[in-house]
XYZ file of N, CA and C in Angstrom:
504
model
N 48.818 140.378 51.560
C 49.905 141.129 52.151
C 49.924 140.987 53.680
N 48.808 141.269 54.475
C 48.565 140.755 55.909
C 49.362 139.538 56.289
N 49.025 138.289 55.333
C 49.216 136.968 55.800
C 50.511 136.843 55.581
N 51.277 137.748 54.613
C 52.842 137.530 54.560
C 53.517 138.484 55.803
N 52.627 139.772 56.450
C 53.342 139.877 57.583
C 53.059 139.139 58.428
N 52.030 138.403 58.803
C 51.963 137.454 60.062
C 52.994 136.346 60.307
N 53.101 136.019 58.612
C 53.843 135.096 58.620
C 55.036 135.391 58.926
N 55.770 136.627 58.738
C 57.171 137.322 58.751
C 57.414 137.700 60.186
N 56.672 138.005 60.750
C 56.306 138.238 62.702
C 56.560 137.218 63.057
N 56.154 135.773 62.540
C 56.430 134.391 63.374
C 57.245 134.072 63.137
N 57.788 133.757 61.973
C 59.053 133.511 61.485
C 59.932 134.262 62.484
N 60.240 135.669 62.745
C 60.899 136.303 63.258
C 61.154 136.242 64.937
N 59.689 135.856 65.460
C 59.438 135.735 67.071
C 60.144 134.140 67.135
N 59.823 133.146 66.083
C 60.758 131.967 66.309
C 61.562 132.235 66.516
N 62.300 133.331 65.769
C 64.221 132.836 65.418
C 64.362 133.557 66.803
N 64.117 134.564 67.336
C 64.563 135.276 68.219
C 64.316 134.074 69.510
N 63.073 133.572 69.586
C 63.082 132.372 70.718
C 63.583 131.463 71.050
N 64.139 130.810 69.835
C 65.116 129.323 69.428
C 66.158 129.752 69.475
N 66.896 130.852 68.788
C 68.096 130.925 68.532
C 68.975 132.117 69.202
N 67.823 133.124 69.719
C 68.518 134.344 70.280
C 68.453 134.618 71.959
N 67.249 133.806 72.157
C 67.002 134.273 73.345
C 66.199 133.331 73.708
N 67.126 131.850 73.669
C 66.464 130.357 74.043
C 66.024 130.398 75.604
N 64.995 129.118 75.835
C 64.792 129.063 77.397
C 66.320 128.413 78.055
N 66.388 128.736 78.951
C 67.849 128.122 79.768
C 67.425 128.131 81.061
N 67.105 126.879 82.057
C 67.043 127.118 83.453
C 67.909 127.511 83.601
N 67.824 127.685 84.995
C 69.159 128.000 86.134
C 69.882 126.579 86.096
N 71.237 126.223 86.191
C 71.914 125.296 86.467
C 71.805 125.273 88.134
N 71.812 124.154 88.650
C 72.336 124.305 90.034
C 73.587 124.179 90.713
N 74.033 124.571 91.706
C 75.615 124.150 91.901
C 76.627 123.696 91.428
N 76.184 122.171 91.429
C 77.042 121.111 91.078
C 75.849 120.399 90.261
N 76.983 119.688 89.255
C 75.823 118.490 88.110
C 77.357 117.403 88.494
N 76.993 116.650 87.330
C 77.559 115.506 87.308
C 78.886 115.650 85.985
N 78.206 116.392 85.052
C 79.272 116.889 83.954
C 79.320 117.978 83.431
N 80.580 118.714 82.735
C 80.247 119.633 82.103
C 81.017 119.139 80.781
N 80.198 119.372 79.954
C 80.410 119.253 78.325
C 80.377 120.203 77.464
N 81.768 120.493 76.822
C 81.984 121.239 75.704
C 81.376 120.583 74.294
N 80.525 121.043 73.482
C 80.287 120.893 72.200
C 81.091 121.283 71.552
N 81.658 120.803 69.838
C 81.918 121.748 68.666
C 81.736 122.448 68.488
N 82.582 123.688 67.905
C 81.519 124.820 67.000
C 82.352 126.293 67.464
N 81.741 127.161 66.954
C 82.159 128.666 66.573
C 81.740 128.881 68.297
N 82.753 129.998 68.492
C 82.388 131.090 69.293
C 84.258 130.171 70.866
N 83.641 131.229 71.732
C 84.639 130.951 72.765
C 84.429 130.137 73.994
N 84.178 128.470 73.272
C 83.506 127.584 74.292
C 84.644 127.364 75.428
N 85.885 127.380 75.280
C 86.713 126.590 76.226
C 87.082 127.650 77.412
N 87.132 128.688 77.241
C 87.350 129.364 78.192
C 85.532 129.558 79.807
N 84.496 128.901 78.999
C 83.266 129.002 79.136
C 83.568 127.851 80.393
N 83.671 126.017 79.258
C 83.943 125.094 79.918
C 84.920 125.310 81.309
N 86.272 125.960 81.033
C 87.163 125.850 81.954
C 86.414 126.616 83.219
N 85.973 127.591 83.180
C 85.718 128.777 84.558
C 84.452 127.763 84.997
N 83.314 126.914 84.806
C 83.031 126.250 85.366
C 83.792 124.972 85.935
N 84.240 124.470 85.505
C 85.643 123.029 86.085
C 85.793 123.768 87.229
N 86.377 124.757 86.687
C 87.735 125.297 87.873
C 86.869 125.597 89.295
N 85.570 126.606 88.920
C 84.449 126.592 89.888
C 84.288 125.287 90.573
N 84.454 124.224 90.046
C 84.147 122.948 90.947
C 82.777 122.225 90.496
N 81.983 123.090 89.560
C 80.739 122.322 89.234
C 80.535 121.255 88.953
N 81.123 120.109 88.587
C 81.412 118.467 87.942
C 82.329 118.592 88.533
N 82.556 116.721 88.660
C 83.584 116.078 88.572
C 84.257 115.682 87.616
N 83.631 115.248 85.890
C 83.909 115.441 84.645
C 83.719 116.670 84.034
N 84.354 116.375 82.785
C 84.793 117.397 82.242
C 85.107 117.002 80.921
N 83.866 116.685 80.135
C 83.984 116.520 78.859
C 84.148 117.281 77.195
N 84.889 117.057 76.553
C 85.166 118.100 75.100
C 84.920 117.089 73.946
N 84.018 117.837 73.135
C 84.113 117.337 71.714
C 85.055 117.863 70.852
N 86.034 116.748 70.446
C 87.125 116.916 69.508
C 86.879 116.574 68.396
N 87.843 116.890 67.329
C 88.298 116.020 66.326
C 89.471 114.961 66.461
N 88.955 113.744 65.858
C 89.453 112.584 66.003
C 91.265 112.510 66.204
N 91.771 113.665 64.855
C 93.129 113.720 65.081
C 93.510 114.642 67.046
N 92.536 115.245 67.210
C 93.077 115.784 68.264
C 92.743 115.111 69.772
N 91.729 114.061 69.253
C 91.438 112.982 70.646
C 92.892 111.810 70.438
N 92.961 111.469 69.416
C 94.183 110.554 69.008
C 95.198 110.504 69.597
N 95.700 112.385 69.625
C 96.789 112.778 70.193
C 96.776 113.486 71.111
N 95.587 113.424 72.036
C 95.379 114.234 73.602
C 95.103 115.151 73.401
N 94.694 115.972 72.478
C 94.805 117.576 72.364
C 93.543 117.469 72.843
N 93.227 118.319 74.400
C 92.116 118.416 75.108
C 92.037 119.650 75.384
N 90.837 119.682 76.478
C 91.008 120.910 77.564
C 92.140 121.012 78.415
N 93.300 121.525 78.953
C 94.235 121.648 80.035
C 93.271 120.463 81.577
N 94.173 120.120 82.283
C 93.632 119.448 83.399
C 93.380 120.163 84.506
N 92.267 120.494 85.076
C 91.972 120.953 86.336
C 91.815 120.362 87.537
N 92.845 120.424 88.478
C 92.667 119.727 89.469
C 91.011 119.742 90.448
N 91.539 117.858 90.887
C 89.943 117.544 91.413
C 88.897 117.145 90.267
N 89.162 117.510 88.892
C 87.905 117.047 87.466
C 88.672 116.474 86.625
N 88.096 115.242 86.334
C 88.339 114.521 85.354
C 88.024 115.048 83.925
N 89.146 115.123 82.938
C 89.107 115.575 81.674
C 88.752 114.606 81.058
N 87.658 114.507 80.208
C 87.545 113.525 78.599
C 87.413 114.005 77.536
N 88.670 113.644 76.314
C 88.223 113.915 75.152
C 87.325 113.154 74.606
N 85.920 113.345 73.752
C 85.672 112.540 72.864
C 85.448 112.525 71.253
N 85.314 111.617 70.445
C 85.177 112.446 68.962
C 83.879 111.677 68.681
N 83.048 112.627 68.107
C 81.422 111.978 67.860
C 81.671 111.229 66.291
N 80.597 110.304 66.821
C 80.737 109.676 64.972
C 79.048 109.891 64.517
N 78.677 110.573 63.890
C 79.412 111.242 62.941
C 79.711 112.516 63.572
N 80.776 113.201 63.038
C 80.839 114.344 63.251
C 79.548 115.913 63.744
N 78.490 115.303 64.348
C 77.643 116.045 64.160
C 77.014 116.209 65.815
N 76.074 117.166 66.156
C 75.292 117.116 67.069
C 74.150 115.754 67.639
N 73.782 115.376 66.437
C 73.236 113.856 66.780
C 74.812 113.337 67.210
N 75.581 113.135 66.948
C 76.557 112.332 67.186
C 77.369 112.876 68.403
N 77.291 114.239 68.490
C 77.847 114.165 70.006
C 76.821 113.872 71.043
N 75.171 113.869 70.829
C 74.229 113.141 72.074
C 74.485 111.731 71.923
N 74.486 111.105 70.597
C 74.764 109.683 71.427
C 75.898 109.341 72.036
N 77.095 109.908 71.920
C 78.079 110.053 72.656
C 78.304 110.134 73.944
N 77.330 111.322 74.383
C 76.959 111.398 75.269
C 76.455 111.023 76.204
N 75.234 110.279 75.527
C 74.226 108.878 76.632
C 75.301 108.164 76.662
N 76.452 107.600 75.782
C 77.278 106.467 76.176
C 77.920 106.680 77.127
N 78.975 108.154 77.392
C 79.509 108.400 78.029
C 78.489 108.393 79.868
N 77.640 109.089 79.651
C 76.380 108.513 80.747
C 76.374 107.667 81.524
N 76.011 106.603 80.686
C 75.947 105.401 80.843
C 76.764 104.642 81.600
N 77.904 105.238 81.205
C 78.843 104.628 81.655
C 79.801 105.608 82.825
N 79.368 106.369 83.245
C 79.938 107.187 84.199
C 78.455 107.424 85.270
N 77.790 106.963 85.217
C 76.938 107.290 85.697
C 76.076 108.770 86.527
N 76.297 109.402 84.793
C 75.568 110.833 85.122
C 74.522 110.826 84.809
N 73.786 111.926 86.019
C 72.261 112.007 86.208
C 72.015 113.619 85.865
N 73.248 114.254 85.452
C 72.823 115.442 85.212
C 74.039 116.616 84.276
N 74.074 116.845 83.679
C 74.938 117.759 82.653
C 74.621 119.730 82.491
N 76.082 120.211 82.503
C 75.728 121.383 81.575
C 76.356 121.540 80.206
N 75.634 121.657 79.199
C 76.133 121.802 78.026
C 77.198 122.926 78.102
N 77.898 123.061 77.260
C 78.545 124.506 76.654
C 78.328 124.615 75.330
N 78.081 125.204 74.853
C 77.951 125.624 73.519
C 77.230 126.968 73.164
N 77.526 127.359 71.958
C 76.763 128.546 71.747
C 75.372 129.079 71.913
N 75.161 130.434 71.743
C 73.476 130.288 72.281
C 72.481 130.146 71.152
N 72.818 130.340 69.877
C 72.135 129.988 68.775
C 71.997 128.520 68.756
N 72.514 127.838 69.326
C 72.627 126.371 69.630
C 72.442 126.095 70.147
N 71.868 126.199 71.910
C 71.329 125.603 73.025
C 69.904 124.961 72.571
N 69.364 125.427 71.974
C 67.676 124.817 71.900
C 68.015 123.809 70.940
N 68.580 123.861 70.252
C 68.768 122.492 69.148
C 69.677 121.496 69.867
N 70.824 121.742 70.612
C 71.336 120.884 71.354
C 70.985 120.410 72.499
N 70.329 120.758 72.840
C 69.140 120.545 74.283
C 68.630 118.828 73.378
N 67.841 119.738 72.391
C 66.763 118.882 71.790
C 67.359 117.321 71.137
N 68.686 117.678 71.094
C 69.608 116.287 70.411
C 69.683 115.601 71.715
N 70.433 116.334 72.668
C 70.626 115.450 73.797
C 69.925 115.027 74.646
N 68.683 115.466 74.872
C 67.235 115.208 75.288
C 67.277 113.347 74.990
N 67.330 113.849 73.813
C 67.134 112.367 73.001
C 67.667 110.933 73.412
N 68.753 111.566 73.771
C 70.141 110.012 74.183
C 70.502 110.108 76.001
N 70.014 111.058 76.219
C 70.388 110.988 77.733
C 69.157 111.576 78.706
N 68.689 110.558 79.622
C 67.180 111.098 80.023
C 67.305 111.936 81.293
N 68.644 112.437 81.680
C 69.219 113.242 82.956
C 68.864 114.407 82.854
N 69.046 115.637 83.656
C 68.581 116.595 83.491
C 69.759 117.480 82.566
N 69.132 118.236 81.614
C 70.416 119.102 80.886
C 70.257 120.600 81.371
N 71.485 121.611 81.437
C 71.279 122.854 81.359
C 72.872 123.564 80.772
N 72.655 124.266 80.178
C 73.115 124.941 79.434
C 73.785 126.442 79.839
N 75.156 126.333 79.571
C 75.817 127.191 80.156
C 76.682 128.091 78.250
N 76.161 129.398 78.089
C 76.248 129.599 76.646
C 77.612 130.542 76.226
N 78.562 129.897 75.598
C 79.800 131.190 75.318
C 79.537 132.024 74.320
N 79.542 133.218 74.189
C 79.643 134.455 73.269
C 80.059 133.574 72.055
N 79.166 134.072 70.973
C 79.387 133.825 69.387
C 79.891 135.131 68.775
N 80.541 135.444 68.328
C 80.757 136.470 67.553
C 79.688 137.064 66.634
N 79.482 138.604 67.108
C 78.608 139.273 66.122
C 78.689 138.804 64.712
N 79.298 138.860 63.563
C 79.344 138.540 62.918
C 78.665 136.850 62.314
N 79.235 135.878 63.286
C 78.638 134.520 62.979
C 77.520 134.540 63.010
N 76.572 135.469 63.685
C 74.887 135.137 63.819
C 74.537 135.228 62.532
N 75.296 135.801 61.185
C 74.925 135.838 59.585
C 74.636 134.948 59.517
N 75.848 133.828 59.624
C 75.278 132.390 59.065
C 74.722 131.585 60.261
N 74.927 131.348 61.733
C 74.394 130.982 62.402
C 72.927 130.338 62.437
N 72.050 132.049 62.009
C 70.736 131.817 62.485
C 70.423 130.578 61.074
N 70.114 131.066 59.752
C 70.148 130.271 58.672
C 70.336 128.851 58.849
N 71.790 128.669 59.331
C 72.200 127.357 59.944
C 71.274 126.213 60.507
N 70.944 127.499 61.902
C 70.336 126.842 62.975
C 69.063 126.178 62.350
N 68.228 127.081 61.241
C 66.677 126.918 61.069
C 66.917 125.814 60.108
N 68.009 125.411 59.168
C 68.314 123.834 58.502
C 67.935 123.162 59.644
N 69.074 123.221 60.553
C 69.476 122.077 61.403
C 68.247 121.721 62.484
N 67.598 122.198 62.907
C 66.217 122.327 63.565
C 65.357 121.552 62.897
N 64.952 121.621 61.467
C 63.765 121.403 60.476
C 64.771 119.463 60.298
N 65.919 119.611 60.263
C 66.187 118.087 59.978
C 66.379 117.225 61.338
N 66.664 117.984 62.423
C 65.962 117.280 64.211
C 64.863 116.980 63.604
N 63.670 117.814 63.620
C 62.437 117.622 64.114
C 61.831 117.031 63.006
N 62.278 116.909 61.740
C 61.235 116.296 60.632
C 62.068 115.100 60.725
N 63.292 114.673 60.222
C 63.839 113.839 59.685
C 64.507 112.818 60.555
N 65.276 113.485 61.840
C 66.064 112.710 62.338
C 65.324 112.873 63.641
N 64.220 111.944 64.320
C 63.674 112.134 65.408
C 63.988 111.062 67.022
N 65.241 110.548 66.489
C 65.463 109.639 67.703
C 66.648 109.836 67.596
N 67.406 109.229 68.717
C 68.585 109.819 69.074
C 69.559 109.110 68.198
């Protein structure tokens, strides 16, 4: 009975560390991009108030393909360059390699994510992978409710980073 609460304490001090109350430096001033991820919660209004702040000069969004096709982006903020992109596959591995490409080829040395905060430590950990610049993470409100399935989510998607899918 002991060893199933120890075990239920760690289990629990994980989820709260990874998913509730991840590490996040400080961003500094200005980076090189700011990038919207996929996903639940109120990323674009997150993305935009940094643009508009001036933090990047890009200004990247993960779409779906029909809505990169047909421009459906972020609005344009003067002075930042908007990019839609659509990851293949549809996934967090697929928006970091996206990402190093986009990199690569824009020559950024430094990013803030947007995305949710149940998601910063796993998306850190994807994009870690494909882009060797510095990342930091800027997190929009998830809805009470989504943390039901969220956390669950997150502890799949974590266990198939770190066991299964370990390169970018």
């Amino acid at each position: 009975m002991i060893a199933l609460a120890v075990a239920l304490g760690a289990f629990v001090a994980a989820t709260l560390r990874l998913f509730v109350w991840p590490d996040m430096p400080v961003a500094p001033a200005r980076v090189d991009a700011i990038i919207e991820l996929a996903g639940p919660g109120e990323r674009d209004p997150t993305a935009l108030a940094l643009a508009r702040a001036h933090r990047a000069g890009d200004l990247a969004q993960s779409t779906t393909l029909d809505d990169e096709r047909a421009g459906q982006c972020l609005p344009q903020v003067p002075g930042v360059t908007t990019i839609c992109f659509h990851p293949d596959p549809e996934t967090t591995r697929g928006e970091a390699r996206r990402i190093g490409e986009l990199a690569r080829q824009r020559n950024w040395k430094s990013v803030i994510l947007v995305t949710s905060r149940d998601h910063v430590w796993r998306a850190t950990l994807r994009v870690s992978r494909c882009f060797p610049g510095d990342i930091y993470v800027s997190p929009s409100p998830l809805p009470p409710l989504d943390w039901f399935r969220a956390i669950p989510y997150q502890w799949a998607a974590t266990v198939k980073a770190l066991v299964f899918e370990r390169d970018c």
